[in-house]
Amino acid sequence: MTAQEKSLLYDFLNKADCLFSGKVSSDFQHIDFKDDAELGTASSSSASSQVAAAQVSAQAQLQPQNQEIAAAQPQAAAPAAFAQTSASSASSAEAEIKKIALSVAQCNACVLGKTRTNTVPGIGKIPPIVLVIGEGPGADEDRTGEPFVGKAGQLLDKMLAAIQLSRQDNCFIANIVKCRPPANRTPLPEEAQACSHFLQAQIDILKPKMILAVGNTALHNLLNTTAGIKKLHGKFFNYQGIPLLATFHPSALLRDESLKRPAWEDLKLFRSKLLEIVPDYQSSYLNGGI
Ligand code: URA
């Protein structure tokens, strides 16, 4: 079977599943199918098992994701996993991420498309070790098209640097919504929903080892909870198989200095977990070449 045939079959199965279950197609992850010839087999049973495996993994993705995993066993260590990423898979991920940015730029699925100056799809190292997820662009981001470039962004960069992370070296930074909500209001649920397939596609392509969610909007939308960041910060959750920790948004730290101490404790926990998963991650931190 060719990759295209498998992709069509997978698409068909997903559409049928959506029809029967009322799910939206964006719930299904993107799969890079390979030609049988490339896989070194011409057997149709292997082709169908690849589709079946993709279905199983798409279904697994729909399981409740907000289970705390603080008590769970650490994930298998992946030393040098980052360094081993081949140049070709990195460049194909870059191309896929660019494609998403192009579709974001053309999107008018919600009212935010009417008032934005620039879309802000996300930026950073591809593939990253860590994906940082914020709320949505503010005025500076809307002007420049880059996430977290204002005062909150400068503080975010310092927070990341404190645990040897940076957007230049080992992080990708994205938001729940890719267009600025007017007057920096919190994105509405329907705006977050309309944008969620872009973030999902980014996660599927980037395959980060860990996710750092900053602030209530990221926490609520990613974990489908209404509990506040004050309650849930500093705990690990399993997000589609990826350890996720939520901490305070840098804007909150700018407003309330007393949150800096608990935020630092959260970052230390994040670093410890990351060291378990990618023991050599700090070697990727070159401080943006500074
Ligand atoms: N706040 C966010 O949550 N994201 C940005 O990109 C900028 C500010």
PDB file of C-alpha atoms and ligand atoms in Angstrom:
ATOM      1  CA  MET A   1       0.000   0.000   0.000  1.00  0.00           C
ATOM      2  CA  THR A   2       1.265   3.495  -0.686  1.00  0.00           C
ATOM      3  CA  ALA A   3       1.480   6.177   2.003  1.00  0.00           C
ATOM      4  CA  GLN A   4      -1.251   8.078   0.176  1.00  0.00           C
ATOM      5  CA  GLU A   5      -3.598   5.080   0.201  1.00  0.00           C
ATOM      6  CA  LYS A   6      -3.018   4.548   3.914  1.00  0.00           C
ATOM      7  CA  SER A   7      -3.595   8.199   4.587  1.00  0.00           C
ATOM      8  CA  LEU A   8      -6.899   8.097   2.662  1.00  0.00           C
ATOM      9  CA  LEU A   9      -7.989   4.993   4.566  1.00  0.00           C
ATOM     10  CA  TYR A  10      -7.062   6.569   7.899  1.00  0.00           C
ATOM     11  CA  ASP A  11      -8.900   9.738   6.969  1.00  0.00           C
ATOM     12  CA  PHE A  12     -11.942   7.711   6.012  1.00  0.00           C
ATOM     13  CA  LEU A  13     -11.905   5.751   9.302  1.00  0.00           C
ATOM     14  CA  ASN A  14     -11.526   8.966  11.294  1.00  0.00           C
ATOM     15  CA  LYS A  15     -14.395  10.617   9.435  1.00  0.00           C
ATOM     16  CA  ALA A  16     -16.587   7.572  10.075  1.00  0.00           C
ATOM     17  CA  ASP A  17     -15.616   7.649  13.745  1.00  0.00           C
ATOM     18  CA  CYS A  18     -16.430  11.372  13.933  1.00  0.00           C
ATOM     19  CA  LEU A  19     -19.792  10.730  12.321  1.00  0.00           C
ATOM     20  CA  PHE A  20     -20.747   8.040  14.801  1.00  0.00           C
ATOM     21  CA  SER A  21     -19.295   9.562  17.938  1.00  0.00           C
ATOM     22  CA  GLY A  22     -19.810  13.286  17.329  1.00  0.00           C
ATOM     23  CA  LYS A  23     -16.095  13.995  17.775  1.00  0.00           C
ATOM     24  CA  VAL A  24     -14.361  16.669  15.757  1.00  0.00           C
ATOM     25  CA  SER A  25     -11.779  15.582  13.247  1.00  0.00           C
ATOM     26  CA  SER A  26      -9.109  17.795  14.820  1.00  0.00           C
ATOM     27  CA  ASP A  27      -9.123  15.352  17.780  1.00  0.00           C
ATOM     28  CA  PHE A  28      -7.182  12.956  15.606  1.00  0.00           C
ATOM     29  CA  GLN A  29      -3.477  13.162  15.384  1.00  0.00           C
ATOM     30  CA  HIS A  30      -1.589  13.597  12.151  1.00  0.00           C
ATOM     31  CA  ILE A  31       0.218  10.418  11.123  1.00  0.00           C
ATOM     32  CA  ASP A  32       3.100  10.301   8.692  1.00  0.00           C
ATOM     33  CA  PHE A  33       2.385   7.093   6.805  1.00  0.00           C
ATOM     34  CA  LYS A  34       5.120   5.385   4.851  1.00  0.00           C
ATOM     35  CA  ASP A  35       4.932   3.406   1.602  1.00  0.00           C
ATOM     36  CA  ASP A  36       5.171  -0.346   2.160  1.00  0.00           C
ATOM     37  CA  ALA A  37       8.167  -0.325  -0.144  1.00  0.00           C
ATOM     38  CA  GLU A  38       9.847   2.098   2.220  1.00  0.00           C
ATOM     39  CA  LEU A  39       8.927  -0.073   5.211  1.00  0.00           C
ATOM     40  CA  GLY A  40      10.472  -3.053   3.484  1.00  0.00           C
ATOM     41  CA  THR A  41       7.183  -5.002   3.277  1.00  0.00           C
ATOM     42  CA  ALA A  42       4.470  -5.388   0.700  1.00  0.00           C
ATOM     43  CA  SER A  43       2.054  -7.217   2.961  1.00  0.00           C
ATOM     44  CA  SER A  44      -1.373  -5.653   3.155  1.00  0.00           C
ATOM     45  CA  SER A  45      -1.824  -6.949   6.695  1.00  0.00           C
ATOM     46  CA  SER A  46       1.091  -4.820   7.800  1.00  0.00           C
ATOM     47  CA  ALA A  47      -0.439  -1.826   6.051  1.00  0.00           C
ATOM     48  CA  SER A  48      -3.735  -2.343   7.765  1.00  0.00           C
ATOM     49  CA  SER A  49      -2.046  -2.878  11.113  1.00  0.00           C
ATOM     50  CA  GLN A  50      -0.294   0.463  10.655  1.00  0.00           C
ATOM     51  CA  VAL A  51      -3.696   2.075  10.114  1.00  0.00           C
ATOM     52  CA  ALA A  52      -5.130   0.148  13.054  1.00  0.00           C
ATOM     53  CA  ALA A  53      -2.246   1.207  15.275  1.00  0.00           C
ATOM     54  CA  ALA A  54      -2.817   4.785  14.225  1.00  0.00           C
ATOM     55  CA  GLN A  55      -6.484   4.420  15.167  1.00  0.00           C
ATOM     56  CA  VAL A  56      -5.623   2.970  18.542  1.00  0.00           C
ATOM     57  CA  SER A  57      -3.207   5.776  19.219  1.00  0.00           C
ATOM     58  CA  ALA A  58      -5.754   8.356  18.079  1.00  0.00           C
ATOM     59  CA  GLN A  59      -8.285   6.810  20.457  1.00  0.00           C
ATOM     60  CA  ALA A  60      -5.760   6.741  23.289  1.00  0.00           C
ATOM     61  CA  GLN A  61      -5.279  10.430  22.732  1.00  0.00           C
ATOM     62  CA  LEU A  62      -8.942  10.965  23.556  1.00  0.00           C
ATOM     63  CA  GLN A  63      -8.676   9.395  26.997  1.00  0.00           C
ATOM     64  CA  PRO A  64      -8.942  11.829  29.937  1.00  0.00           C
ATOM     65  CA  GLN A  65      -5.674  13.682  30.009  1.00  0.00           C
ATOM     66  CA  ASN A  66      -5.807  15.564  33.241  1.00  0.00           C
ATOM     67  CA  GLN A  67      -4.579  12.768  35.439  1.00  0.00           C
ATOM     68  CA  GLU A  68      -1.941  13.842  37.831  1.00  0.00           C
ATOM     69  CA  ILE A  69       1.197  11.817  37.308  1.00  0.00           C
ATOM     70  CA  ALA A  70       3.229  13.074  40.222  1.00  0.00           C
ATOM     71  CA  ALA A  71       3.084   9.610  41.752  1.00  0.00           C
ATOM     72  CA  ALA A  72       3.644   7.789  38.481  1.00  0.00           C
ATOM     73  CA  GLN A  73       6.929   6.171  37.582  1.00  0.00           C
ATOM     74  CA  PRO A  74       9.322   8.488  35.777  1.00  0.00           C
ATOM     75  CA  GLN A  75       9.186   7.953  32.033  1.00  0.00           C
ATOM     76  CA  ALA A  76      11.969   5.934  30.483  1.00  0.00           C
ATOM     77  CA  ALA A  77      15.081   8.062  30.295  1.00  0.00           C
ATOM     78  CA  ALA A  78      16.001   9.122  26.788  1.00  0.00           C
ATOM     79  CA  PRO A  79      19.623  10.239  27.041  1.00  0.00           C
ATOM     80  CA  ALA A  80      20.793  12.176  24.031  1.00  0.00           C
ATOM     81  CA  ALA A  81      17.393  11.737  22.364  1.00  0.00           C
ATOM     82  CA  PHE A  82      17.504  15.357  21.373  1.00  0.00           C
ATOM     83  CA  ALA A  83      20.989  15.177  19.910  1.00  0.00           C
ATOM     84  CA  GLN A  84      20.104  12.038  17.985  1.00  0.00           C
ATOM     85  CA  THR A  85      17.296  13.706  16.058  1.00  0.00           C
ATOM     86  CA  SER A  86      18.306  13.442  12.430  1.00  0.00           C
ATOM     87  CA  ALA A  87      18.826  16.576  10.419  1.00  0.00           C
ATOM     88  CA  SER A  88      16.264  15.408   7.858  1.00  0.00           C
ATOM     89  CA  SER A  89      13.488  14.854  10.389  1.00  0.00           C
ATOM     90  CA  ALA A  90      14.273  18.265  11.919  1.00  0.00           C
ATOM     91  CA  SER A  91      13.989  19.945   8.550  1.00  0.00           C
ATOM     92  CA  SER A  92      10.738  18.166   7.721  1.00  0.00           C
ATOM     93  CA  ALA A  93       9.360  19.255  11.108  1.00  0.00           C
ATOM     94  CA  GLU A  94      10.415  22.813  10.259  1.00  0.00           C
ATOM     95  CA  ALA A  95       8.563  22.593   6.959  1.00  0.00           C
ATOM     96  CA  GLU A  96       5.429  21.259   8.709  1.00  0.00           C
ATOM     97  CA  ILE A  97       5.577  23.989  11.329  1.00  0.00           C
ATOM     98  CA  LYS A  98       5.876  26.602   8.565  1.00  0.00           C
ATOM     99  CA  LYS A  99       2.797  25.115   6.865  1.00  0.00           C
ATOM    100  CA  ILE A 100       0.844  25.490  10.098  1.00  0.00           C
ATOM    101  CA  ALA A 101       1.994  29.109  10.373  1.00  0.00           C
ATOM    102  CA  LEU A 102       0.707  29.710   6.838  1.00  0.00           C
ATOM    103  CA  SER A 103      -2.701  28.252   7.656  1.00  0.00           C
ATOM    104  CA  VAL A 104      -2.823  30.294  10.863  1.00  0.00           C
ATOM    105  CA  ALA A 105      -2.151  33.413   8.777  1.00  0.00           C
ATOM    106  CA  GLN A 106      -5.168  32.591   6.594  1.00  0.00           C
ATOM    107  CA  CYS A 107      -7.487  31.657   9.437  1.00  0.00           C
ATOM    108  CA  ASN A 108     -10.693  33.553  10.088  1.00  0.00           C
ATOM    109  CA  ALA A 109     -12.424  30.868  12.123  1.00  0.00           C
ATOM    110  CA  CYS A 110     -13.227  33.223  15.016  1.00  0.00           C
ATOM    111  CA  VAL A 111     -13.734  36.928  15.588  1.00  0.00           C
ATOM    112  CA  LEU A 112     -10.099  37.473  16.599  1.00  0.00           C
ATOM    113  CA  GLY A 113      -9.216  37.275  12.911  1.00  0.00           C
ATOM    114  CA  LYS A 114     -11.069  40.530  12.344  1.00  0.00           C
ATOM    115  CA  THR A 115      -8.999  42.662  14.716  1.00  0.00           C
ATOM    116  CA  ARG A 116      -5.505  41.145  14.590  1.00  0.00           C
ATOM    117  CA  THR A 117      -2.575  42.898  12.929  1.00  0.00           C
ATOM    118  CA  ASN A 118      -0.409  39.782  12.702  1.00  0.00           C
ATOM    119  CA  THR A 119      -1.020  36.174  13.578  1.00  0.00           C
ATOM    120  CA  VAL A 120       1.358  34.755  16.190  1.00  0.00           C
ATOM    121  CA  PRO A 121       1.760  31.048  15.450  1.00  0.00           C
ATOM    122  CA  GLY A 122       4.753  30.359  17.701  1.00  0.00           C
ATOM    123  CA  ILE A 123       8.509  30.368  17.524  1.00  0.00           C
ATOM    124  CA  GLY A 124      11.547  28.491  18.762  1.00  0.00           C
ATOM    125  CA  LYS A 125      13.821  25.526  18.340  1.00  0.00           C
ATOM    126  CA  ILE A 126      12.578  22.745  16.078  1.00  0.00           C
ATOM    127  CA  PRO A 127      12.309  20.135  17.381  1.00  0.00           C
ATOM    128  CA  PRO A 128      12.283  21.476  20.932  1.00  0.00           C
ATOM    129  CA  ILE A 129      12.870  19.625  24.171  1.00  0.00           C
ATOM    130  CA  VAL A 130      10.225  21.738  25.907  1.00  0.00           C
ATOM    131  CA  LEU A 131       7.055  23.327  24.595  1.00  0.00           C
ATOM    132  CA  VAL A 132       5.976  26.424  26.521  1.00  0.00           C
ATOM    133  CA  ILE A 133       2.309  27.331  26.145  1.00  0.00           C
ATOM    134  CA  GLY A 134       0.889  30.720  27.078  1.00  0.00           C
ATOM    135  CA  GLU A 135      -2.471  32.394  26.629  1.00  0.00           C
ATOM    136  CA  GLY A 136      -2.445  34.544  23.516  1.00  0.00           C
ATOM    137  CA  PRO A 137      -0.688  37.476  21.895  1.00  0.00           C
ATOM    138  CA  GLY A 138      -0.708  40.920  23.476  1.00  0.00           C
ATOM    139  CA  ALA A 139      -0.080  44.242  21.740  1.00  0.00           C
ATOM    140  CA  ASP A 140       3.674  43.707  21.221  1.00  0.00           C
ATOM    141  CA  GLU A 141       3.141  40.216  19.885  1.00  0.00           C
ATOM    142  CA  ASP A 142       0.327  41.378  17.586  1.00  0.00           C
ATOM    143  CA  ARG A 143       2.684  44.040  16.212  1.00  0.00           C
ATOM    144  CA  THR A 144       5.659  41.729  15.677  1.00  0.00           C
ATOM    145  CA  GLY A 145       4.068  38.319  15.014  1.00  0.00           C
ATOM    146  CA  GLU A 146       6.259  36.719  17.717  1.00  0.00           C
ATOM    147  CA  PRO A 147       5.055  35.287  21.024  1.00  0.00           C
ATOM    148  CA  PHE A 148       6.185  36.682  24.369  1.00  0.00           C
ATOM    149  CA  VAL A 149       8.189  39.681  23.223  1.00  0.00           C
ATOM    150  CA  GLY A 150       6.771  42.274  25.639  1.00  0.00           C
ATOM    151  CA  LYS A 151       7.571  42.697  29.338  1.00  0.00           C
ATOM    152  CA  ALA A 152       6.001  39.362  30.232  1.00  0.00           C
ATOM    153  CA  GLY A 153       8.042  37.764  27.460  1.00  0.00           C
ATOM    154  CA  GLN A 154      11.277  39.182  28.817  1.00  0.00           C
ATOM    155  CA  LEU A 155      10.435  37.745  32.216  1.00  0.00           C
ATOM    156  CA  LEU A 156       9.508  34.406  30.637  1.00  0.00           C
ATOM    157  CA  ASP A 157      12.923  34.312  28.959  1.00  0.00           C
ATOM    158  CA  LYS A 158      14.574  34.879  32.355  1.00  0.00           C
ATOM    159  CA  MET A 159      12.485  32.154  33.980  1.00  0.00           C
ATOM    160  CA  LEU A 160      13.473  29.727  31.253  1.00  0.00           C
ATOM    161  CA  ALA A 161      17.127  30.733  31.370  1.00  0.00           C
ATOM    162  CA  ALA A 162      17.145  29.980  35.113  1.00  0.00           C
ATOM    163  CA  ILE A 163      16.575  26.312  34.234  1.00  0.00           C
ATOM    164  CA  GLN A 164      18.795  26.294  31.136  1.00  0.00           C
ATOM    165  CA  LEU A 165      16.019  26.669  28.584  1.00  0.00           C
ATOM    166  CA  SER A 166      15.643  29.205  25.810  1.00  0.00           C
ATOM    167  CA  ARG A 167      13.626  29.678  22.663  1.00  0.00           C
ATOM    168  CA  GLN A 168      16.880  29.801  20.676  1.00  0.00           C
ATOM    169  CA  ASP A 169      18.261  26.519  21.976  1.00  0.00           C
ATOM    170  CA  ASN A 170      15.728  24.019  23.214  1.00  0.00           C
ATOM    171  CA  CYS A 171      12.190  25.433  23.578  1.00  0.00           C
ATOM    172  CA  PHE A 172       9.308  26.224  21.296  1.00  0.00           C
ATOM    173  CA  ILE A 173       6.875  28.890  22.510  1.00  0.00           C
ATOM    174  CA  ALA A 174       3.226  28.909  21.479  1.00  0.00           C
ATOM    175  CA  ASN A 175      -0.118  30.129  22.755  1.00  0.00           C
ATOM    176  CA  ILE A 176      -3.644  28.809  23.167  1.00  0.00           C
ATOM    177  CA  VAL A 177      -4.884  31.393  20.638  1.00  0.00           C
ATOM    178  CA  LYS A 178      -2.801  32.702  17.752  1.00  0.00           C
ATOM    179  CA  CYS A 179      -4.483  36.110  17.406  1.00  0.00           C
ATOM    180  CA  ARG A 180      -4.672  38.944  19.923  1.00  0.00           C
ATOM    181  CA  PRO A 181      -7.918  39.222  21.872  1.00  0.00           C
ATOM    182  CA  PRO A 182      -9.039  42.882  21.853  1.00  0.00           C
ATOM    183  CA  ALA A 183      -7.781  44.845  24.868  1.00  0.00           C
ATOM    184  CA  ASN A 184      -5.899  41.730  25.970  1.00  0.00           C
ATOM    185  CA  ARG A 185      -9.010  40.085  27.351  1.00  0.00           C
ATOM    186  CA  THR A 186      -8.946  36.384  28.143  1.00  0.00           C
ATOM    187  CA  PRO A 187      -9.716  34.332  25.020  1.00  0.00           C
ATOM    188  CA  LEU A 188     -13.316  33.082  24.953  1.00  0.00           C
ATOM    189  CA  PRO A 189     -13.869  29.306  25.029  1.00  0.00           C
ATOM    190  CA  GLU A 190     -15.087  29.338  21.418  1.00  0.00           C
ATOM    191  CA  GLU A 191     -11.950  31.216  20.319  1.00  0.00           C
ATOM    192  CA  ALA A 192      -9.708  28.728  22.124  1.00  0.00           C
ATOM    193  CA  GLN A 193     -11.695  25.869  20.596  1.00  0.00           C
ATOM    194  CA  ALA A 194     -11.466  27.304  17.082  1.00  0.00           C
ATOM    195  CA  CYS A 195      -7.689  27.594  17.444  1.00  0.00           C
ATOM    196  CA  SER A 196      -7.010  24.321  19.254  1.00  0.00           C
ATOM    197  CA  HIS A 197      -6.295  22.245  16.138  1.00  0.00           C
ATOM    198  CA  PHE A 198      -3.312  24.450  15.332  1.00  0.00           C
ATOM    199  CA  LEU A 199      -1.738  23.837  18.720  1.00  0.00           C
ATOM    200  CA  GLN A 200      -2.573  20.146  18.479  1.00  0.00           C
ATOM    201  CA  ALA A 201      -0.859  19.932  15.092  1.00  0.00           C
ATOM    202  CA  GLN A 202       2.172  21.745  16.508  1.00  0.00           C
ATOM    203  CA  ILE A 203       2.367  19.292  19.408  1.00  0.00           C
ATOM    204  CA  ASP A 204       2.058  16.308  17.071  1.00  0.00           C
ATOM    205  CA  ILE A 205       4.909  17.569  14.923  1.00  0.00           C
ATOM    206  CA  LEU A 206       7.187  18.968  17.613  1.00  0.00           C
ATOM    207  CA  LYS A 207       6.818  16.007  19.997  1.00  0.00           C
ATOM    208  CA  PRO A 208       8.203  17.890  23.002  1.00  0.00           C
ATOM    209  CA  LYS A 209       9.570  15.865  25.914  1.00  0.00           C
ATOM    210  CA  MET A 210       7.757  18.116  28.382  1.00  0.00           C
ATOM    211  CA  ILE A 211       5.230  20.948  28.366  1.00  0.00           C
ATOM    212  CA  LEU A 212       5.323  24.043  30.570  1.00  0.00           C
ATOM    213  CA  ALA A 213       1.901  25.699  30.681  1.00  0.00           C
ATOM    214  CA  VAL A 214       1.973  29.264  31.936  1.00  0.00           C
ATOM    215  CA  GLY A 215      -1.136  30.766  33.459  1.00  0.00           C
ATOM    216  CA  ASN A 216      -4.780  29.938  33.884  1.00  0.00           C
ATOM    217  CA  THR A 217      -5.802  30.046  30.229  1.00  0.00           C
ATOM    218  CA  ALA A 218      -3.216  27.453  29.207  1.00  0.00           C
ATOM    219  CA  LEU A 219      -4.047  25.310  32.247  1.00  0.00           C
ATOM    220  CA  HIS A 220      -7.820  25.433  31.693  1.00  0.00           C
ATOM    221  CA  ASN A 221      -7.719  24.722  27.992  1.00  0.00           C
ATOM    222  CA  LEU A 222      -5.059  22.038  28.018  1.00  0.00           C
ATOM    223  CA  LEU A 223      -6.351  20.105  30.996  1.00  0.00           C
ATOM    224  CA  ASN A 224     -10.022  20.841  30.503  1.00  0.00           C
ATOM    225  CA  THR A 225     -10.382  22.029  34.081  1.00  0.00           C
ATOM    226  CA  THR A 226     -11.777  25.102  35.773  1.00  0.00           C
ATOM    227  CA  ALA A 227      -9.501  24.739  38.817  1.00  0.00           C
ATOM    228  CA  GLY A 228      -7.201  27.724  39.219  1.00  0.00           C
ATOM    229  CA  ILE A 229      -3.464  27.925  38.753  1.00  0.00           C
ATOM    230  CA  LYS A 230      -3.048  28.626  42.492  1.00  0.00           C
ATOM    231  CA  LYS A 231      -4.410  25.157  43.142  1.00  0.00           C
ATOM    232  CA  LEU A 232      -2.796  23.207  40.314  1.00  0.00           C
ATOM    233  CA  HIS A 233       0.610  24.845  39.837  1.00  0.00           C
ATOM    234  CA  GLY A 234       3.643  22.716  40.581  1.00  0.00           C
ATOM    235  CA  LYS A 235       1.892  19.408  39.861  1.00  0.00           C
ATOM    236  CA  PHE A 236       2.643  17.105  36.960  1.00  0.00           C
ATOM    237  CA  PHE A 237      -0.078  15.999  34.580  1.00  0.00           C
ATOM    238  CA  ASN A 238      -0.078  13.601  31.701  1.00  0.00           C
ATOM    239  CA  TYR A 239      -0.954  15.469  28.523  1.00  0.00           C
ATOM    240  CA  GLN A 240      -1.274  12.966  25.701  1.00  0.00           C
ATOM    241  CA  GLY A 241       1.639  11.045  27.164  1.00  0.00           C
ATOM    242  CA  ILE A 242       3.740  14.175  27.702  1.00  0.00           C
ATOM    243  CA  PRO A 243       4.476  15.344  31.257  1.00  0.00           C
ATOM    244  CA  LEU A 244       2.966  18.790  31.730  1.00  0.00           C
ATOM    245  CA  LEU A 245       3.487  21.198  34.595  1.00  0.00           C
ATOM    246  CA  ALA A 246       1.607  24.453  34.994  1.00  0.00           C
ATOM    247  CA  THR A 247       3.027  27.531  36.660  1.00  0.00           C
ATOM    248  CA  PHE A 248       2.099  31.187  37.011  1.00  0.00           C
ATOM    249  CA  HIS A 249       1.989  33.400  33.945  1.00  0.00           C
ATOM    250  CA  PRO A 250       4.874  35.898  33.879  1.00  0.00           C
ATOM    251  CA  SER A 251       2.305  38.743  33.714  1.00  0.00           C
ATOM    252  CA  ALA A 252       0.942  37.523  37.053  1.00  0.00           C
ATOM    253  CA  LEU A 253       4.473  37.584  38.493  1.00  0.00           C
ATOM    254  CA  LEU A 254       4.872  41.166  37.257  1.00  0.00           C
ATOM    255  CA  ARG A 255       1.650  42.112  39.051  1.00  0.00           C
ATOM    256  CA  ASP A 256       2.320  40.155  42.247  1.00  0.00           C
ATOM    257  CA  GLU A 257       5.932  39.717  43.385  1.00  0.00           C
ATOM    258  CA  SER A 258       4.925  37.199  46.053  1.00  0.00           C
ATOM    259  CA  LEU A 259       4.235  34.643  43.304  1.00  0.00           C
ATOM    260  CA  LYS A 260       7.880  34.610  42.233  1.00  0.00           C
ATOM    261  CA  ARG A 261       8.952  32.220  45.002  1.00  0.00           C
ATOM    262  CA  PRO A 262       6.315  29.530  44.238  1.00  0.00           C
ATOM    263  CA  ALA A 263       6.992  29.975  40.513  1.00  0.00           C
ATOM    264  CA  TRP A 264      10.683  29.299  41.124  1.00  0.00           C
ATOM    265  CA  GLU A 265       9.802  26.169  43.121  1.00  0.00           C
ATOM    266  CA  ASP A 266       7.683  25.016  40.159  1.00  0.00           C
ATOM    267  CA  LEU A 267      10.556  25.618  37.748  1.00  0.00           C
ATOM    268  CA  LYS A 268      12.912  23.585  39.921  1.00  0.00           C
ATOM    269  CA  LEU A 269      10.439  20.680  39.882  1.00  0.00           C
ATOM    270  CA  PHE A 270      10.178  21.034  36.121  1.00  0.00           C
ATOM    271  CA  ARG A 271      13.960  20.927  35.784  1.00  0.00           C
ATOM    272  CA  SER A 272      14.231  17.797  37.970  1.00  0.00           C
ATOM    273  CA  LYS A 273      11.660  15.954  35.883  1.00  0.00           C
ATOM    274  CA  LEU A 274      13.302  17.076  32.657  1.00  0.00           C
ATOM    275  CA  LEU A 275      16.655  15.785  33.904  1.00  0.00           C
ATOM    276  CA  GLU A 276      15.028  12.378  34.454  1.00  0.00           C
ATOM    277  CA  ILE A 277      13.669  12.329  30.916  1.00  0.00           C
ATOM    278  CA  VAL A 278      16.531  14.024  29.055  1.00  0.00           C
ATOM    279  CA  PRO A 279      19.548  13.776  31.371  1.00  0.00           C
ATOM    280  CA  ASP A 280      21.773  15.809  29.072  1.00  0.00           C
ATOM    281  CA  TYR A 281      19.251  18.508  28.166  1.00  0.00           C
ATOM    282  CA  GLN A 282      21.347  21.285  29.722  1.00  0.00           C
ATOM    283  CA  SER A 283      24.076  20.680  27.153  1.00  0.00           C
ATOM    284  CA  SER A 284      21.672  21.963  24.488  1.00  0.00           C
ATOM    285  CA  TYR A 285      21.479  25.313  26.288  1.00  0.00           C
ATOM    286  CA  LEU A 286      23.858  27.712  24.646  1.00  0.00           C
ATOM    287  CA  ASN A 287      22.031  30.777  25.898  1.00  0.00           C
ATOM    288  CA  GLY A 288      21.068  31.801  22.398  1.00  0.00           C
ATOM    289  CA  GLY A 289      24.728  32.117  21.466  1.00  0.00           C
ATOM    290  CA  ILE A 290      25.161  35.011  23.924  1.00  0.00           C
TER     291      ILE A 290
HETATM  292  N1  URA B   1       1.193  36.540  26.960  1.00  0.00           N
HETATM  293  C1  URA B   1       0.945  35.324  26.440  1.00  0.00           C
HETATM  294  O1  URA B   1       0.300  34.481  27.057  1.00  0.00           O
HETATM  295  N2  URA B   1       1.446  35.046  25.257  1.00  0.00           N
HETATM  296  C2  URA B   1       2.172  35.911  24.564  1.00  0.00           C
HETATM  297  O2  URA B   1       2.609  35.579  23.476  1.00  0.00           O
HETATM  298  C3  URA B   1       2.421  37.169  25.141  1.00  0.00           C
HETATM  299  C4  URA B   1       1.917  37.461  26.330  1.00  0.00           C
END
